[in-house]
């Protein structure tokens, strides 16, 4: 039987079939790409590793540059550095080394459910390897320098409080709609970065 919420089906030949939205047809209906694997876990992994295609990435970049504010600058930063959404929301101006073109990742912010309600917590990244130094492209460093504030302020909120990840997710979904790009999770920016940039250096990045 199909798992309707995940769009995964088991075929008569024993393989699993899934689909991912890749855009829209001329009549406005969704366009899909179909994926196949002999195991459910394998198919889920293929779906998770989906990335923005070249056209989608270009449209997103152009939109962000045309409507540049702190939040859109943050999305650009994720696309070109592979930051997770929680790491971005916890980034302060003091974490950016403008002299060497680097940023330090040593904290993350997330929303968790606790005692029947949710709350925002600040903590260490998900693993020791997630604490890292990340190079920033020169063009992006220039854009950041133009908006720089005091070291203790958070990049996105421009205050002494971190930005809410949920608000960033809402903004990202609205931007995708404005760009006529399929609805994808924010984390796909990290997958796209890994595929488009680190592969060129024969490197590897964990996309979890």
mmCIF file of C-alpha atoms in Angstrom:
data_model
loop_
_atom_site.group_PDB
_atom_site.id
_atom_site.type_symbol
_atom_site.label_atom_id
_atom_site.label_comp_id
_atom_site.label_asym_id
_atom_site.label_seq_id
_atom_site.Cartn_x
_atom_site.Cartn_y
_atom_site.Cartn_z
ATOM 1 C CA UNK A 1 0.000 0.000 0.000
ATOM 2 C CA UNK A 2 1.280 3.534 -0.698
ATOM 3 C CA UNK A 3 2.473 5.725 2.096
ATOM 4 C CA UNK A 4 0.568 8.791 1.007
ATOM 5 C CA UNK A 5 2.274 11.384 3.166
ATOM 6 C CA UNK A 6 5.751 10.414 1.995
ATOM 7 C CA UNK A 7 4.761 9.729 -1.659
ATOM 8 C CA UNK A 8 6.468 6.338 -1.486
ATOM 9 C CA UNK A 9 5.000 3.225 -3.102
ATOM 10 C CA UNK A 10 6.108 -0.394 -3.350
ATOM 11 C CA UNK A 11 5.870 -1.585 -6.931
ATOM 12 C CA UNK A 12 4.879 -5.029 -8.187
ATOM 13 C CA UNK A 13 8.493 -5.652 -9.241
ATOM 14 C CA UNK A 14 9.575 -5.261 -5.586
ATOM 15 C CA UNK A 15 11.204 -1.840 -5.989
ATOM 16 C CA UNK A 16 10.194 1.269 -4.062
ATOM 17 C CA UNK A 17 9.076 4.306 -6.018
ATOM 18 C CA UNK A 18 9.016 7.896 -4.798
ATOM 19 C CA UNK A 19 8.709 11.320 -6.300
ATOM 20 C CA UNK A 20 10.020 14.808 -5.617
ATOM 21 C CA UNK A 21 8.604 18.068 -6.944
ATOM 22 C CA UNK A 22 10.972 19.808 -9.382
ATOM 23 C CA UNK A 23 8.881 22.766 -10.515
ATOM 24 C CA UNK A 24 5.676 23.625 -12.325
ATOM 25 C CA UNK A 25 4.171 22.899 -15.733
ATOM 26 C CA UNK A 26 2.769 25.602 -18.007
ATOM 27 C CA UNK A 27 -0.740 24.927 -16.678
ATOM 28 C CA UNK A 28 0.449 25.592 -13.109
ATOM 29 C CA UNK A 29 0.371 21.970 -11.937
ATOM 30 C CA UNK A 30 3.362 20.418 -10.196
ATOM 31 C CA UNK A 31 6.121 18.692 -12.165
ATOM 32 C CA UNK A 32 7.729 15.655 -10.515
ATOM 33 C CA UNK A 33 10.872 13.557 -10.837
ATOM 34 C CA UNK A 34 10.534 9.868 -9.975
ATOM 35 C CA UNK A 35 13.108 7.936 -7.955
ATOM 36 C CA UNK A 36 13.509 4.179 -7.534
ATOM 37 C CA UNK A 37 15.388 1.848 -5.204
ATOM 38 C CA UNK A 38 15.240 -1.767 -4.071
ATOM 39 C CA UNK A 39 15.038 -0.750 -0.387
ATOM 40 C CA UNK A 40 12.886 1.762 1.471
ATOM 41 C CA UNK A 41 15.905 3.200 3.277
ATOM 42 C CA UNK A 42 17.763 3.607 -0.014
ATOM 43 C CA UNK A 43 14.882 5.506 -1.576
ATOM 44 C CA UNK A 44 14.544 7.769 1.460
ATOM 45 C CA UNK A 45 18.264 8.524 1.228
ATOM 46 C CA UNK A 46 17.932 9.458 -2.441
ATOM 47 C CA UNK A 47 15.041 11.790 -1.608
ATOM 48 C CA UNK A 48 17.010 13.357 1.254
ATOM 49 C CA UNK A 49 20.006 14.047 -0.993
ATOM 50 C CA UNK A 50 17.969 15.943 -3.551
ATOM 51 C CA UNK A 51 19.435 19.355 -4.384
ATOM 52 C CA UNK A 52 18.430 22.547 -6.136
ATOM 53 C CA UNK A 53 19.151 22.246 -9.845
ATOM 54 C CA UNK A 54 21.240 24.804 -11.730
ATOM 55 C CA UNK A 55 18.267 26.886 -12.849
ATOM 56 C CA UNK A 56 16.680 26.908 -9.385
ATOM 57 C CA UNK A 57 19.945 27.897 -7.733
ATOM 58 C CA UNK A 58 20.493 30.722 -10.213
ATOM 59 C CA UNK A 59 16.955 32.074 -9.731
ATOM 60 C CA UNK A 60 17.344 31.922 -5.957
ATOM 61 C CA UNK A 61 20.712 33.688 -6.003
ATOM 62 C CA UNK A 62 19.434 36.457 -8.280
ATOM 63 C CA UNK A 63 16.359 37.015 -6.131
ATOM 64 C CA UNK A 64 18.383 37.197 -2.917
ATOM 65 C CA UNK A 65 20.845 39.670 -4.412
ATOM 66 C CA UNK A 66 18.044 41.871 -5.782
ATOM 67 C CA UNK A 67 16.229 41.921 -2.427
ATOM 68 C CA UNK A 68 19.217 42.004 -0.125
ATOM 69 C CA UNK A 69 18.472 42.333 3.588
ATOM 70 C CA UNK A 70 19.913 40.504 6.595
ATOM 71 C CA UNK A 71 17.657 37.473 6.242
ATOM 72 C CA UNK A 72 18.301 37.081 2.520
ATOM 73 C CA UNK A 73 22.002 37.605 3.134
ATOM 74 C CA UNK A 74 21.801 34.785 5.656
ATOM 75 C CA UNK A 75 20.223 32.473 3.085
ATOM 76 C CA UNK A 76 23.003 33.320 0.631
ATOM 77 C CA UNK A 77 25.522 32.537 3.351
ATOM 78 C CA UNK A 78 24.012 29.064 3.818
ATOM 79 C CA UNK A 79 23.990 28.419 0.081
ATOM 80 C CA UNK A 80 27.690 29.271 -0.222
ATOM 81 C CA UNK A 81 29.029 27.867 3.064
ATOM 82 C CA UNK A 82 26.780 24.920 3.939
ATOM 83 C CA UNK A 83 25.640 26.322 7.289
ATOM 84 C CA UNK A 84 22.651 24.654 8.943
ATOM 85 C CA UNK A 85 19.681 26.855 9.805
ATOM 86 C CA UNK A 86 20.359 26.641 13.556
ATOM 87 C CA UNK A 87 24.002 27.601 13.039
ATOM 88 C CA UNK A 88 22.979 30.599 10.942
ATOM 89 C CA UNK A 89 20.465 31.870 13.490
ATOM 90 C CA UNK A 90 23.095 31.660 16.246
ATOM 91 C CA UNK A 91 25.808 33.457 14.219
ATOM 92 C CA UNK A 92 27.114 36.726 15.659
ATOM 93 C CA UNK A 93 29.181 39.342 13.872
ATOM 94 C CA UNK A 94 32.050 38.400 16.170
ATOM 95 C CA UNK A 95 32.049 34.903 14.643
ATOM 96 C CA UNK A 96 33.127 36.363 11.300
ATOM 97 C CA UNK A 97 36.826 37.009 10.715
ATOM 98 C CA UNK A 98 36.806 39.654 7.993
ATOM 99 C CA UNK A 99 40.609 39.780 7.832
ATOM 100 C CA UNK A 100 40.925 36.133 6.841
ATOM 101 C CA UNK A 101 37.543 35.602 5.197
ATOM 102 C CA UNK A 102 36.407 32.935 7.636
ATOM 103 C CA UNK A 103 33.553 32.286 10.053
ATOM 104 C CA UNK A 104 33.499 30.132 13.182
ATOM 105 C CA UNK A 105 30.678 27.679 13.891
ATOM 106 C CA UNK A 106 30.503 26.818 17.594
ATOM 107 C CA UNK A 107 26.837 27.240 18.591
ATOM 108 C CA UNK A 108 23.395 26.393 17.271
ATOM 109 C CA UNK A 109 19.825 27.356 18.109
ATOM 110 C CA UNK A 110 16.822 25.043 17.884
ATOM 111 C CA UNK A 111 13.217 24.811 18.994
ATOM 112 C CA UNK A 112 12.293 21.783 21.110
ATOM 113 C CA UNK A 113 9.063 20.501 22.635
ATOM 114 C CA UNK A 114 9.082 20.478 26.419
ATOM 115 C CA UNK A 115 6.221 19.847 28.864
ATOM 116 C CA UNK A 116 3.584 20.281 26.168
ATOM 117 C CA UNK A 117 4.985 23.512 24.743
ATOM 118 C CA UNK A 118 7.964 24.487 22.612
ATOM 119 C CA UNK A 119 10.915 26.657 23.512
ATOM 120 C CA UNK A 120 14.074 27.913 21.844
ATOM 121 C CA UNK A 121 17.379 26.673 23.239
ATOM 122 C CA UNK A 122 20.997 27.545 22.458
ATOM 123 C CA UNK A 123 23.648 24.860 22.568
ATOM 124 C CA UNK A 124 26.615 23.237 20.889
ATOM 125 C CA UNK A 125 26.383 21.956 17.300
ATOM 126 C CA UNK A 126 25.113 18.404 16.738
ATOM 127 C CA UNK A 127 28.597 16.809 16.828
ATOM 128 C CA UNK A 128 32.215 17.687 17.569
ATOM 129 C CA UNK A 129 32.963 17.759 13.840
ATOM 130 C CA UNK A 130 30.236 20.398 13.413
ATOM 131 C CA UNK A 131 32.419 22.864 15.352
ATOM 132 C CA UNK A 132 34.459 24.227 12.473
ATOM 133 C CA UNK A 133 35.977 27.128 10.564
ATOM 134 C CA UNK A 134 34.294 27.876 7.232
ATOM 135 C CA UNK A 135 35.711 29.990 4.355
ATOM 136 C CA UNK A 136 33.491 32.762 2.988
ATOM 137 C CA UNK A 137 33.521 33.650 -0.747
ATOM 138 C CA UNK A 138 35.006 37.106 -1.424
ATOM 139 C CA UNK A 139 31.835 38.590 -2.934
ATOM 140 C CA UNK A 140 29.815 37.487 0.091
ATOM 141 C CA UNK A 141 32.405 38.875 2.491
ATOM 142 C CA UNK A 142 31.995 42.288 0.846
ATOM 143 C CA UNK A 143 28.210 42.154 1.259
ATOM 144 C CA UNK A 144 28.589 41.193 4.919
ATOM 145 C CA UNK A 145 31.075 44.001 5.557
ATOM 146 C CA UNK A 146 28.546 46.575 4.361
ATOM 147 C CA UNK A 147 26.061 45.500 7.050
ATOM 148 C CA UNK A 148 28.491 44.708 9.873
ATOM 149 C CA UNK A 149 27.533 45.706 13.393
ATOM 150 C CA UNK A 150 29.158 45.229 16.797
ATOM 151 C CA UNK A 151 30.622 41.789 17.520
ATOM 152 C CA UNK A 152 28.108 40.784 20.193
ATOM 153 C CA UNK A 153 25.037 41.318 17.982
ATOM 154 C CA UNK A 154 23.494 38.439 16.070
ATOM 155 C CA UNK A 155 23.776 38.687 12.301
ATOM 156 C CA UNK A 156 20.117 38.029 11.500
ATOM 157 C CA UNK A 157 18.342 39.796 14.346
ATOM 158 C CA UNK A 158 20.732 42.759 14.707
ATOM 159 C CA UNK A 159 20.101 42.474 18.464
ATOM 160 C CA UNK A 160 21.586 40.614 21.420
ATOM 161 C CA UNK A 161 19.066 37.791 20.926
ATOM 162 C CA UNK A 162 19.376 35.011 18.321
ATOM 163 C CA UNK A 163 16.925 34.795 15.449
ATOM 164 C CA UNK A 164 14.080 32.276 15.574
ATOM 165 C CA UNK A 165 14.655 29.333 13.190
ATOM 166 C CA UNK A 166 10.936 29.016 12.515
ATOM 167 C CA UNK A 167 10.769 32.589 11.183
ATOM 168 C CA UNK A 168 13.688 31.884 8.864
ATOM 169 C CA UNK A 169 11.899 28.792 7.542
ATOM 170 C CA UNK A 170 8.777 30.875 6.862
ATOM 171 C CA UNK A 171 10.825 33.468 4.977
ATOM 172 C CA UNK A 172 12.577 30.775 2.943
ATOM 173 C CA UNK A 173 9.276 29.188 1.857
ATOM 174 C CA UNK A 174 7.915 32.583 0.788
ATOM 175 C CA UNK A 175 11.044 33.268 -1.263
ATOM 176 C CA UNK A 176 10.750 29.903 -3.005
ATOM 177 C CA UNK A 177 7.165 30.741 -3.938
ATOM 178 C CA UNK A 178 8.181 34.191 -5.222
ATOM 179 C CA UNK A 179 10.900 32.562 -7.339
ATOM 180 C CA UNK A 180 8.517 29.867 -8.652
ATOM 181 C CA UNK A 181 10.763 27.187 -7.138
ATOM 182 C CA UNK A 182 9.313 23.955 -5.731
ATOM 183 C CA UNK A 183 8.791 23.813 -1.981
ATOM 184 C CA UNK A 184 11.901 22.295 -0.401
ATOM 185 C CA UNK A 185 13.267 22.253 3.158
ATOM 186 C CA UNK A 186 15.839 24.840 4.209
ATOM 187 C CA UNK A 187 18.346 22.031 4.763
ATOM 188 C CA UNK A 188 18.492 21.472 1.007
ATOM 189 C CA UNK A 189 20.747 24.528 0.800
ATOM 190 C CA UNK A 190 23.359 22.479 2.632
ATOM 191 C CA UNK A 191 22.896 19.545 0.249
ATOM 192 C CA UNK A 192 23.196 21.907 -2.718
ATOM 193 C CA UNK A 193 26.389 23.418 -1.340
ATOM 194 C CA UNK A 194 27.898 19.971 -0.805
ATOM 195 C CA UNK A 195 27.079 18.890 -4.340
ATOM 196 C CA UNK A 196 27.919 22.071 -6.229
ATOM 197 C CA UNK A 197 31.014 23.242 -4.406
ATOM 198 C CA UNK A 198 32.864 20.603 -2.388
ATOM 199 C CA UNK A 199 32.666 18.020 -5.148
ATOM 200 C CA UNK A 200 34.859 20.351 -7.214
ATOM 201 C CA UNK A 201 37.545 20.001 -4.574
ATOM 202 C CA UNK A 202 37.104 16.206 -4.334
ATOM 203 C CA UNK A 203 36.096 16.735 -0.722
ATOM 204 C CA UNK A 204 33.157 15.575 1.305
ATOM 205 C CA UNK A 205 30.692 17.062 3.733
ATOM 206 C CA UNK A 206 28.196 15.421 6.032
ATOM 207 C CA UNK A 207 24.759 16.706 5.069
ATOM 208 C CA UNK A 208 22.914 15.607 8.174
#
